[in-house]
Coordinates of C-alpha atoms in Angstrom, one line a residue:
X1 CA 208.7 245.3 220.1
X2 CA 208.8 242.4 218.3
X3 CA 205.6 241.6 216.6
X4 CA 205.1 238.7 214.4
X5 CA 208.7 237.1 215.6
X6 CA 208.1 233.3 216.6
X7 CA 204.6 233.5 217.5
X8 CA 203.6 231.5 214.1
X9 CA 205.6 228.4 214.3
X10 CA 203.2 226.3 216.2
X11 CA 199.5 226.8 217.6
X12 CA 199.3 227.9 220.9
X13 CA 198.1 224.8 223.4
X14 CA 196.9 226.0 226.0
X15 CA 197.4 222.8 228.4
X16 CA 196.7 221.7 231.6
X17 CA 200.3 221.1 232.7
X18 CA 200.4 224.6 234.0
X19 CA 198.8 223.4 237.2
X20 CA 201.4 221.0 237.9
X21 CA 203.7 224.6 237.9
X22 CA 202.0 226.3 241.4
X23 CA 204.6 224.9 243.5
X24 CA 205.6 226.2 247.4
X25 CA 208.5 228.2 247.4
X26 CA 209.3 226.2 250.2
X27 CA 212.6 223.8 250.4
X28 CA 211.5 220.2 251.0
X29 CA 214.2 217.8 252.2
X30 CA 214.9 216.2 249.1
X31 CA 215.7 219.6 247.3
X32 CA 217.3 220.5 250.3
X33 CA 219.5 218.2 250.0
X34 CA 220.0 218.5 246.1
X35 CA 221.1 222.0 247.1
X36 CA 223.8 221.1 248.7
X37 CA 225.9 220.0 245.8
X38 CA 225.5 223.4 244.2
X39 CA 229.5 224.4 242.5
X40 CA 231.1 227.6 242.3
X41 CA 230.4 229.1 239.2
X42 CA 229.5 232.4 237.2
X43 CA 230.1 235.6 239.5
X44 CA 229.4 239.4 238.9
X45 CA 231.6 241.8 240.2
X46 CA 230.9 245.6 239.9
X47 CA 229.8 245.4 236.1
X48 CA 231.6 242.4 234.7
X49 CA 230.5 238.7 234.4
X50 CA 233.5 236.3 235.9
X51 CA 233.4 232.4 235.1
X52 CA 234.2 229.8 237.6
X53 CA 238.0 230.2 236.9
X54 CA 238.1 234.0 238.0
X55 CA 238.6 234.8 233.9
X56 CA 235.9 237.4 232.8
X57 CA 233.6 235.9 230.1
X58 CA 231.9 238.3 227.3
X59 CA 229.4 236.4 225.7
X60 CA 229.2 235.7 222.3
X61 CA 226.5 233.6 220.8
X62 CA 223.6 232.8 219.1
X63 CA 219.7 232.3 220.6
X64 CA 217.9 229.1 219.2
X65 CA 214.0 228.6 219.4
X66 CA 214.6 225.3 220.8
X67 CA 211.0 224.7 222.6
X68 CA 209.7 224.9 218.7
X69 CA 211.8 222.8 216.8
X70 CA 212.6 220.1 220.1
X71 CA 213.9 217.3 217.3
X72 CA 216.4 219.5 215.9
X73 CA 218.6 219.5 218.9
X74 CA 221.3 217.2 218.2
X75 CA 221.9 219.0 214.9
X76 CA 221.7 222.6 216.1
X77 CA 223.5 222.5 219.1
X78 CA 226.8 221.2 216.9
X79 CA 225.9 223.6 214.1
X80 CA 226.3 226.4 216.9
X81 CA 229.3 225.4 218.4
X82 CA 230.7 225.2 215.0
X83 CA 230.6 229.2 215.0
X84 CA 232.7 229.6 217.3
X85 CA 230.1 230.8 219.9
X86 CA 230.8 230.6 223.5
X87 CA 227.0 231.0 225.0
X88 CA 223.7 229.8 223.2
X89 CA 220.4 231.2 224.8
X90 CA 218.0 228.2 224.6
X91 CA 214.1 229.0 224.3
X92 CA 212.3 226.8 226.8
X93 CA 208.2 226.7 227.7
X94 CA 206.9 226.4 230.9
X95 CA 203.5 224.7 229.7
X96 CA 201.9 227.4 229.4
X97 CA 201.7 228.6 226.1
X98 CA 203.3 225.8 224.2
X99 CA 204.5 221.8 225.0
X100 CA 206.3 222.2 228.3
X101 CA 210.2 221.3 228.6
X102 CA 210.3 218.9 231.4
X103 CA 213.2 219.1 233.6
X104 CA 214.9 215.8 231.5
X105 CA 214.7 217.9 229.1
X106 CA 216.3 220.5 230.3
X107 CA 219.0 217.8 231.3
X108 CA 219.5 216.6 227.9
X109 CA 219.9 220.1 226.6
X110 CA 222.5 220.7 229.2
X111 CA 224.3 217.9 228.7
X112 CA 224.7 217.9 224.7
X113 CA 225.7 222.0 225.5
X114 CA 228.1 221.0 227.5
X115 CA 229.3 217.8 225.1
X116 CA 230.2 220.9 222.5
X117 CA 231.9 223.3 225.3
X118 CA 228.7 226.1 225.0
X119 CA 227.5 228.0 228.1
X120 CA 223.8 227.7 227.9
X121 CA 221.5 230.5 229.1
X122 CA 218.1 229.1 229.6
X123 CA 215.0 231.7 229.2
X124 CA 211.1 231.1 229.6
X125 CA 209.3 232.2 226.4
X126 CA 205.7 232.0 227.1
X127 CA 205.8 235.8 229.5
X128 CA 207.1 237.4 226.1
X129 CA 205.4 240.8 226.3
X130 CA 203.2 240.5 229.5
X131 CA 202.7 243.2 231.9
X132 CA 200.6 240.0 234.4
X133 CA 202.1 239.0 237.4
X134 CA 201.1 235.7 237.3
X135 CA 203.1 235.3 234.0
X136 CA 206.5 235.9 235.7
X137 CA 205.2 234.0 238.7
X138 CA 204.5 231.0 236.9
X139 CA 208.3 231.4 234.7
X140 CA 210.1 231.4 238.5
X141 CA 207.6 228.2 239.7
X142 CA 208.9 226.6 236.6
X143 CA 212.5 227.2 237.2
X144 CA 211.8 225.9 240.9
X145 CA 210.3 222.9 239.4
X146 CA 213.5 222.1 237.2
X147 CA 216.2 223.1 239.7
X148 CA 217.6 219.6 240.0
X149 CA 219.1 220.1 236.5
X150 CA 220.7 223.7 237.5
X151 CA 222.2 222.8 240.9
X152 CA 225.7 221.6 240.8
X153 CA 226.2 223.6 236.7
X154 CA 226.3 227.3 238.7
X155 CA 229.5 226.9 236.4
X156 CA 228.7 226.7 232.8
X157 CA 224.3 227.6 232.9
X158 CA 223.0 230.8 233.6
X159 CA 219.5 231.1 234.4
X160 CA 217.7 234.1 231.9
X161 CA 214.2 234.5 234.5
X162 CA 211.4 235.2 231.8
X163 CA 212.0 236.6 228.0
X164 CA 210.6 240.2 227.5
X165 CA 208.0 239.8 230.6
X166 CA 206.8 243.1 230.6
X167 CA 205.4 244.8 227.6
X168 CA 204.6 248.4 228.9
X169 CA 207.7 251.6 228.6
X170 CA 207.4 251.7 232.6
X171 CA 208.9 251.1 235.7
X172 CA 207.3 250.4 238.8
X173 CA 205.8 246.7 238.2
X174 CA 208.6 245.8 236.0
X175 CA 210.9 246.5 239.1
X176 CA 208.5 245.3 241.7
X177 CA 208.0 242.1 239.9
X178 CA 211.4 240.6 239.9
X179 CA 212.4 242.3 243.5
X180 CA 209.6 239.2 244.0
X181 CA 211.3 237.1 241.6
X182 CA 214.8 237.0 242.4
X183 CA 214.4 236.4 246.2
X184 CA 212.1 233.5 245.7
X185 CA 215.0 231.9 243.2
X186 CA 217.4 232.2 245.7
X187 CA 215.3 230.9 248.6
X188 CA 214.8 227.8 246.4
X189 CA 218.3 227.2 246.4
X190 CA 219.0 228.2 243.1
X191 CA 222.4 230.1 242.9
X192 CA 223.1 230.4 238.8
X193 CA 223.7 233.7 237.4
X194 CA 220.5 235.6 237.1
X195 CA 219.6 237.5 233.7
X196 CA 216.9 240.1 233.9
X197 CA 215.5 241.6 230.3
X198 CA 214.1 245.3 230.4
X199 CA 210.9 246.6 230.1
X200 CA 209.1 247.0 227.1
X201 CA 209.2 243.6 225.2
X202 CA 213.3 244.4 226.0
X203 CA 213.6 247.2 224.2
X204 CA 213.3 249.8 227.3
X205 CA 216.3 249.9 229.4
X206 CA 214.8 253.3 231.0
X207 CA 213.2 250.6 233.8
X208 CA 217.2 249.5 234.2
X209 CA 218.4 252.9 234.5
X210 CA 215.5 254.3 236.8
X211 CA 215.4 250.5 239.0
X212 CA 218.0 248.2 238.3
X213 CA 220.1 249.1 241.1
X214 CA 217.1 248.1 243.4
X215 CA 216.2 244.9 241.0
X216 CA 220.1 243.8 241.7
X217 CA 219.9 244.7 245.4
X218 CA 217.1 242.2 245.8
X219 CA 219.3 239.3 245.0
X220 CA 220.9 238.2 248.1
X221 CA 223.9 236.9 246.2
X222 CA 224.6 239.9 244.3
X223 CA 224.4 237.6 241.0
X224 CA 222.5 239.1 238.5
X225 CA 223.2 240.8 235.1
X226 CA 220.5 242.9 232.9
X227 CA 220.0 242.3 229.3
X228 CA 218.7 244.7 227.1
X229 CA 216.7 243.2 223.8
X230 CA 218.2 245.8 220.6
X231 CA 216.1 246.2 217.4
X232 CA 214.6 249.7 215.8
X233 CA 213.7 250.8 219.6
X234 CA 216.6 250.3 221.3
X235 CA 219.4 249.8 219.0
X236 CA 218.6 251.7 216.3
X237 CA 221.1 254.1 215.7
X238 CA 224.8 254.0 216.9
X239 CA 224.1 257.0 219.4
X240 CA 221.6 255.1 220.9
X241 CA 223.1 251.8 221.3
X242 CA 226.0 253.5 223.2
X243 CA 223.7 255.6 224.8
X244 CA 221.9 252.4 226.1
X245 CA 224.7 250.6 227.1
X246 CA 226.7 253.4 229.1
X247 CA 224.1 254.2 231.0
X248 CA 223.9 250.8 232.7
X249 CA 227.4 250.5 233.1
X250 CA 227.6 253.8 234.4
X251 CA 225.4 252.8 237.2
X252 CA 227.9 249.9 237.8
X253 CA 225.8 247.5 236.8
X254 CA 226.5 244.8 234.6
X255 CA 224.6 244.4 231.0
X256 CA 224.4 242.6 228.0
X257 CA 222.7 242.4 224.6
X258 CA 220.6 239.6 224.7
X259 CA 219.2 239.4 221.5
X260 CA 219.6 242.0 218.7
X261 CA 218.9 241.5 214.8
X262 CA 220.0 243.8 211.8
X263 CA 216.6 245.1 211.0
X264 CA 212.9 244.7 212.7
X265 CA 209.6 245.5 211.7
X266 CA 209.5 249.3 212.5
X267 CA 212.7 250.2 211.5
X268 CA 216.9 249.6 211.1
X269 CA 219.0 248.5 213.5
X270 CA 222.4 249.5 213.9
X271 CA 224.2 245.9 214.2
X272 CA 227.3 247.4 213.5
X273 CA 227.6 249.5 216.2
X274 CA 226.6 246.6 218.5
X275 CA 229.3 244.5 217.7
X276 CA 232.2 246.6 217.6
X277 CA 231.1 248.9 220.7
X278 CA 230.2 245.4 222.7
X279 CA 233.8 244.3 222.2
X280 CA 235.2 247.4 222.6
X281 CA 234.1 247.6 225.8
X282 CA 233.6 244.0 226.9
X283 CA 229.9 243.5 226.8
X284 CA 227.9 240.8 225.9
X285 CA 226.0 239.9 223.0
X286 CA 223.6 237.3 221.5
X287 CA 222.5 237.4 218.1
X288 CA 218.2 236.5 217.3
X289 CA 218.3 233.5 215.8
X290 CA 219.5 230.6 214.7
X291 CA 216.6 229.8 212.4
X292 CA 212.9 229.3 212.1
X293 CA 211.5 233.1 212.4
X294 CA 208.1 233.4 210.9
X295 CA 205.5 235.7 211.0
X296 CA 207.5 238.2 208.8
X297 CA 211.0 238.4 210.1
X298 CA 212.3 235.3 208.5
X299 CA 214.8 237.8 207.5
X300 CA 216.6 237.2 210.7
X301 CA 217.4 233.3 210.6
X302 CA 221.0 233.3 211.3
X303 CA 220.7 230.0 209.0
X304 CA 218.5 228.2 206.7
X305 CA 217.7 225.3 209.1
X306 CA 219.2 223.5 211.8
X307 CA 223.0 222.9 210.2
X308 CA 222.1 224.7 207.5
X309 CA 223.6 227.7 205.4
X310 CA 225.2 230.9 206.7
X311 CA 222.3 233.5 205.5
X312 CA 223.5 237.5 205.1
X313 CA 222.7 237.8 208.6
X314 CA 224.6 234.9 210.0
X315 CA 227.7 235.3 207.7
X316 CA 228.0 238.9 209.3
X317 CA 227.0 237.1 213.1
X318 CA 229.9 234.4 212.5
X319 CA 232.7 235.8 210.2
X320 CA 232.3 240.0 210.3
X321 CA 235.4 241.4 211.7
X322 CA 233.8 241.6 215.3
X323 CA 231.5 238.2 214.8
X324 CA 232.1 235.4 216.7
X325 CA 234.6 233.3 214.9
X326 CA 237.2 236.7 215.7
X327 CA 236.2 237.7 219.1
X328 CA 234.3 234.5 221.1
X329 CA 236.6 233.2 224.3
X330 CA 235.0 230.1 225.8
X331 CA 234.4 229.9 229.1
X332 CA 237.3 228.7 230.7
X333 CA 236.1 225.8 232.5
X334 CA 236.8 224.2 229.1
X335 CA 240.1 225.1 227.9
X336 CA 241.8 225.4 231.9
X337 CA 244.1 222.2 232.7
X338 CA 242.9 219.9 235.5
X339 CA 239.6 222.0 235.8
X340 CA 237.4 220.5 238.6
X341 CA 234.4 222.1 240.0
X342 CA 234.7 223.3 243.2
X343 CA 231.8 222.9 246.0
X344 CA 229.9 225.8 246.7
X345 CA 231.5 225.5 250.5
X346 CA 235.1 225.0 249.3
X347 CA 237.4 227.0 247.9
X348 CA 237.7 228.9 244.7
X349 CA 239.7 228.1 241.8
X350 CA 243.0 230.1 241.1
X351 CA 244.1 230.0 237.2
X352 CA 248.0 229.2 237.5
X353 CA 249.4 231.9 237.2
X354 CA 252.2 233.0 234.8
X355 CA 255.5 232.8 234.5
X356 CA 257.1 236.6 234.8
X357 CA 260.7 237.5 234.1
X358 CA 263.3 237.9 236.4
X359 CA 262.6 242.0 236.2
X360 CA 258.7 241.2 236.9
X361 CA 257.0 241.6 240.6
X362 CA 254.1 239.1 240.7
X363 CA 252.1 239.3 243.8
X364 CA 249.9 236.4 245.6
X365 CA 246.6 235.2 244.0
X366 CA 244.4 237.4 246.0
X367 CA 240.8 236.6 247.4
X368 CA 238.3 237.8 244.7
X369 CA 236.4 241.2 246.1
X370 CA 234.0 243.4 244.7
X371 CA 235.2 245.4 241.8
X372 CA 234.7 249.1 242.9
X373 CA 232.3 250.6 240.3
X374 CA 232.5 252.6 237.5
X375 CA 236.2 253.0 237.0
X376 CA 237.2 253.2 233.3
X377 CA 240.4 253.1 231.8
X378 CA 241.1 255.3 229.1
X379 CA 244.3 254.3 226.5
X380 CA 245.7 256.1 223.3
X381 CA 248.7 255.4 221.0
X382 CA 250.6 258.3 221.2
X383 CA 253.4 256.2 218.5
X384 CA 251.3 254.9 216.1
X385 CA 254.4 253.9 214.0
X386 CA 254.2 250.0 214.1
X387 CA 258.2 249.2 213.2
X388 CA 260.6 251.6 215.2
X389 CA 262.5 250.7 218.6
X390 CA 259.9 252.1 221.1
X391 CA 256.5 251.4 222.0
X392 CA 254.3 254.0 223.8
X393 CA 251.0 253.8 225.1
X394 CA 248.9 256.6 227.2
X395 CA 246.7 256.0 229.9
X396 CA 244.1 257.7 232.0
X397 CA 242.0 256.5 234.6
X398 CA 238.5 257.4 234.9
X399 CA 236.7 256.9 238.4
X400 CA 232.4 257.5 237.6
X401 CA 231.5 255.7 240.3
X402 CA 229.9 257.2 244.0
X403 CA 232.9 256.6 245.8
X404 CA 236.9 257.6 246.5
X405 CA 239.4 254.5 245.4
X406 CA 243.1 254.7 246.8
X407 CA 245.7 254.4 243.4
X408 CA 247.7 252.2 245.5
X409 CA 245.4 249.3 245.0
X410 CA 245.2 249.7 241.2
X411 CA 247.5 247.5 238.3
X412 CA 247.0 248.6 234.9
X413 CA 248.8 245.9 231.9
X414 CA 250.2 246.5 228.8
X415 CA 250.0 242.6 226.3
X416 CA 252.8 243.2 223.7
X417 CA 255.5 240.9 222.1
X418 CA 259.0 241.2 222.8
X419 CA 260.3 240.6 219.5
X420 CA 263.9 239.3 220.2
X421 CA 265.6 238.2 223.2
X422 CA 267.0 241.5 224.4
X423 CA 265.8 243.0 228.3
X424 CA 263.1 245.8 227.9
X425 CA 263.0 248.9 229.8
X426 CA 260.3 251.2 230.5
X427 CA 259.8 255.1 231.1
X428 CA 257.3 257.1 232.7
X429 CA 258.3 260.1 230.9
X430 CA 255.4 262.2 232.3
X431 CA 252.4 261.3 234.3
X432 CA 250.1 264.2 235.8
X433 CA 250.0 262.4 239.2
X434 CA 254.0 262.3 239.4
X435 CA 255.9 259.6 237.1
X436 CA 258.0 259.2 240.4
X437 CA 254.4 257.4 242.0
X438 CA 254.4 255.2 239.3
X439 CA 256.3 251.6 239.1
X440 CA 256.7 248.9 236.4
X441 CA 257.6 245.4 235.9
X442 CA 257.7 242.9 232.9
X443 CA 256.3 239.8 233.5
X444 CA 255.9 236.7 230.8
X445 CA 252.6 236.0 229.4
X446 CA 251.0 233.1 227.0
X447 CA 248.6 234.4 224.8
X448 CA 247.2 235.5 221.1
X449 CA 249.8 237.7 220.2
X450 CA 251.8 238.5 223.5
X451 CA 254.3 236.8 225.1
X452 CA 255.1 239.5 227.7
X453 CA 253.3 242.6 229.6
X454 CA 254.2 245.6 231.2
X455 CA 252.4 246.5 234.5
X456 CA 252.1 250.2 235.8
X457 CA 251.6 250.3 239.5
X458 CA 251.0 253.2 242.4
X459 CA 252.8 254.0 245.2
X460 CA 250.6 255.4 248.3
X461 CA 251.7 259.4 247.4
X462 CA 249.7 258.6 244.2
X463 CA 247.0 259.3 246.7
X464 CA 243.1 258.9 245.4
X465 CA 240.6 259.0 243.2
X466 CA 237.7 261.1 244.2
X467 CA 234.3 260.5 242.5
X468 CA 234.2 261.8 238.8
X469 CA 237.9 262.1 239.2
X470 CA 241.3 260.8 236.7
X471 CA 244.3 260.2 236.9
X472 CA 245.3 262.4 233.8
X473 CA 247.6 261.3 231.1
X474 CA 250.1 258.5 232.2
X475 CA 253.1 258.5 229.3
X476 CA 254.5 255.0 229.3
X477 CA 257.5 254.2 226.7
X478 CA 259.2 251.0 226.1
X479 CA 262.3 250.3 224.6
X480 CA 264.7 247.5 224.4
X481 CA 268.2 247.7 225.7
X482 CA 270.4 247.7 222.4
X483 CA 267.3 250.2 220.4
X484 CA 266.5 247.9 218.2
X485 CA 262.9 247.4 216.7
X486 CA 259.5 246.4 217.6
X487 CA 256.9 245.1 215.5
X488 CA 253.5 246.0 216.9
X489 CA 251.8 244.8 214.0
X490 CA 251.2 241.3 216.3
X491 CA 250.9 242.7 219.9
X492 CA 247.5 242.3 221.4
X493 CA 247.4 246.0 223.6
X494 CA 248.4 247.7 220.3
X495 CA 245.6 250.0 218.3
X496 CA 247.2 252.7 216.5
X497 CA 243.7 254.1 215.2
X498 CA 243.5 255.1 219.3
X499 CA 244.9 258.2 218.8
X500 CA 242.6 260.2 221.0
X501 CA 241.9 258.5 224.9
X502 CA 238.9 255.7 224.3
X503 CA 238.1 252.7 226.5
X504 CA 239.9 249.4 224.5
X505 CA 239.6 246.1 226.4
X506 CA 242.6 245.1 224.9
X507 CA 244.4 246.6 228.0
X508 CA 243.4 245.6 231.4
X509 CA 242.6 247.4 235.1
X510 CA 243.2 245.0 238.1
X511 CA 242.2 245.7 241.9
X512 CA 244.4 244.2 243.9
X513 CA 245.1 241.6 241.5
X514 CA 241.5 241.1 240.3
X515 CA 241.0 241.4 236.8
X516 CA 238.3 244.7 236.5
X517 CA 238.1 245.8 233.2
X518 CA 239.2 244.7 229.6
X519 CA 240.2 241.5 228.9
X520 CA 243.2 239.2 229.0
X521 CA 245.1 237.7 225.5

């Protein structure tokens, strides 16, 4: 709920432009056409969000009220970028409420974005809290209108359907409404990544946990994401933020935060708990906002105007421990060598790959699949001693997801730094599925504090996991050939307050290759 926030900054014109939004769903040849030129870009598999580059991407940013303060643009968007965000969720209106954002607009927005290396998500404010059809109809006739602008940037915009459309704690409209929605997107030949906010002004994710398995199953391209909206209601407390975001994941489904403050009118919010559960698990956030609340929550401007000061709130957004200056990646369109976009009808992009050591076993850059969902991987530091001569990290693999997955197709890394020159070893010295089913390798790696890995594969007697089944505790030890010491103090996989088995995305899961869980140095 989110009474009184922006709804004072202008008066509500209620113009005629919102005729010129009824528009066929139909493709004309023109848009046809434009369709065509559509890039590969942002892809969801199981419950993660890949960029164009096959690199997960957690979002970090900030949302701006753009469609209220349109002149402030060319300062804001800097000021943003300048936080080290990597995604800023721009406010737009589709006419109907307030002064419509025309689709050169939309183009300039994307273009200064893009100038400062930001992913923009794109929202419609004026369904905020409406249970009427009509609302969300006219948000997806607006996006229809404006598609020249998204077709061919599937790679760096993502496309956030209606903010808060729905009001009511329920289920069966909210559902029904964008099982419309999504279809008539795609048919359009618009193929961004699709956000869909919960129920209940964003603040009931019970319509994602009842429904969004049939909301996602409505987009033919298997290309959407669910954002849940966290103040007093749904982010309250830390038992109910986690409780919130585990239960989408659990249904393999992938989900973000998008917008969250660190109070609201009814009550707390628990912002810490948002920020250091989102990154320990990999999920996305997006702090509310960048400045210019009224109505009674000016208490959560992020900053006093447009480039202006850090408030309270923004200091703790940008440089807390777990803000974005410490834990934003950019989307790696914008930092990968020699990046070109690729046609939607070409092929994908493979990141070059890196360099292993002579010990290491790097197989082919495979296709990317589905992830399988719900598999979880569980780490502890059973050493927690960060200058003797061996490191040793635990593992366990969770599978909470419907279905069997064979071991043998399963890669779990370890980011460390070698400290000196000598070779490495490492030891299985006990794994409950047989240490004699388990391989390693080293392989090189260039990254914030690693310059190596160790990678724990299965043979086929590992056998499978059934459904709500683990692997058990996988002992791994490392030591260098001569015994002398590590310092763990700089390597990346390394948490010695893990002492007990909890998810840390600082190690990774791979399928076949495919990066499914945690997230690379």
């Amino acid at each position: 709920m989110k009474s009184g926030k922006l709804f004072s900054f202008r008066s509500i014109s209620l113009v005629a432009l919102a005729c010129v939004l009824i528009l066929s769903l139909s493709l004309p040849q023109k848009q046809a056409a434009a369709a065509g030129t559509s890039v590969k870009g942002f892809y969801v598999s199981g419950s993660n969000l890949y960029d164009a580059t096959n690199s997960p991407f957690v979002m970090r940013g900030i949302n701006h009220a753009h469609t209220w303060y349109k002149n402030d643009l060319e300062t804001a968007i800097p000021a943003i970028a300048a936080t080290g965000s990597n995604v800023v969720r721009i406010v737009l209106s589709n006419g109907n409420k307030w002064s419509l954002d025309s689709v050169a607009d939309v183009q300039h927005i994307l273009a200064l974005c893009d100038e400062y290396k930001l992913t923009a998500m794109l929202e419609v404010h004026d369904a905020t809290g409406s249970d009427n059809i009509s609302d969300l109809n006219a948000a997806v006739n607006y996006w229809i209108s404006i598609k020249d602008a998204l077709i061919g940037k599937e790679d760096r915009v993502i496309v956030n359907i209606a903010n808060e459309w729905f009001g009511s704690w329920s289920t069966a409209t909210w559902a029904s409404g964008y099982q419309s929605a999504i279809p008539a997107l795609r048919a359009a030949g618009i193929r961004n990544t699709l956000v869909v906010d919960s129920a209940g002004w964003g603040q009931y994710p019970g319509s994602i946990f009842n429904s969004g398995n049939a909301v996602f199953s409505s987009d033919p391209l298997k290309n959407t994401i669910f954002s849940i909206h966290m103040y007093e209601y749904a982010g309250g407390t830390a038992t109910t933020v986690k409780s919130n975001i585990d239960s989408v994941l659990a249904l393999g489904l992938p989900v973000i935060i998008g917008e969250f403050g660190y109070k609201h009118t009814s009550g707390d919010v628990d912002e810490a708990t948002i920020m250091s559960y989102s990154q320990q698990i990999g999920v996305g956030w997006l702090a509310w906002s960048w400045y210019g609340n009224g109505g009674g929550v000016e208490y959560l401007d992020l900053a006093s105007g447009p480039a202006g000061t850090l408030s309270e709130w923004g200091n703790t957004v940008v440089n807390s421990v777990y803000g974005t200056q410490a834990t934003s990646i950019l989307n790696k369109i914008y930092t990968t060598p020699g990046y070109v976009p690729v046609p939607d009808n070409g092929t994908t992009p493979t990141p070059a790959p890196t360099t292993p050591s002579p010990t290491a076993t790097v197989a082919p850059t495979p296709t990317p699949t589905a992830a399988p969902t719900g598999l979880a991987l569980y780490y502890r530091a059973a050493d927690t001693n960060i200058n003797d001569n061996q490191i040793k990290p635990h593992f366990n693999i969770k599978n909470n997801g419907p279905s069997a997955v064979s071991l043998s197709d399963l890669q779990i890394r370890y980011y460390f730094t070698k400290d000196g020159t000598q070779s490495l070893n490492a030891v299985i010295d006990w794994a409950q599925i047989g240490a004699a089913n388990i391989t390693t390798a080293f392989g090189n790696f260039s990254g914030t504090s690693a310059d190596s890995y160790v990678e724990l594969t299965f043979g086929s007697n590992a056998g499978s996991l059934p459904a709500g089944g683990q692997t058990g505790d996988i002992q791994l030890r490392l030591h260098k050939s001569d015994w002398s010491n590590f310092n763990e103090a700089n390597d990346y996989s390394f948490d010695p307050s893990k002492v007990d088995f909890s998810t840390w995305d600082h190690v990774t899961l791979h399928k076949n290759g495919i990066l499914i869980s945690g997230i690379r140095p």
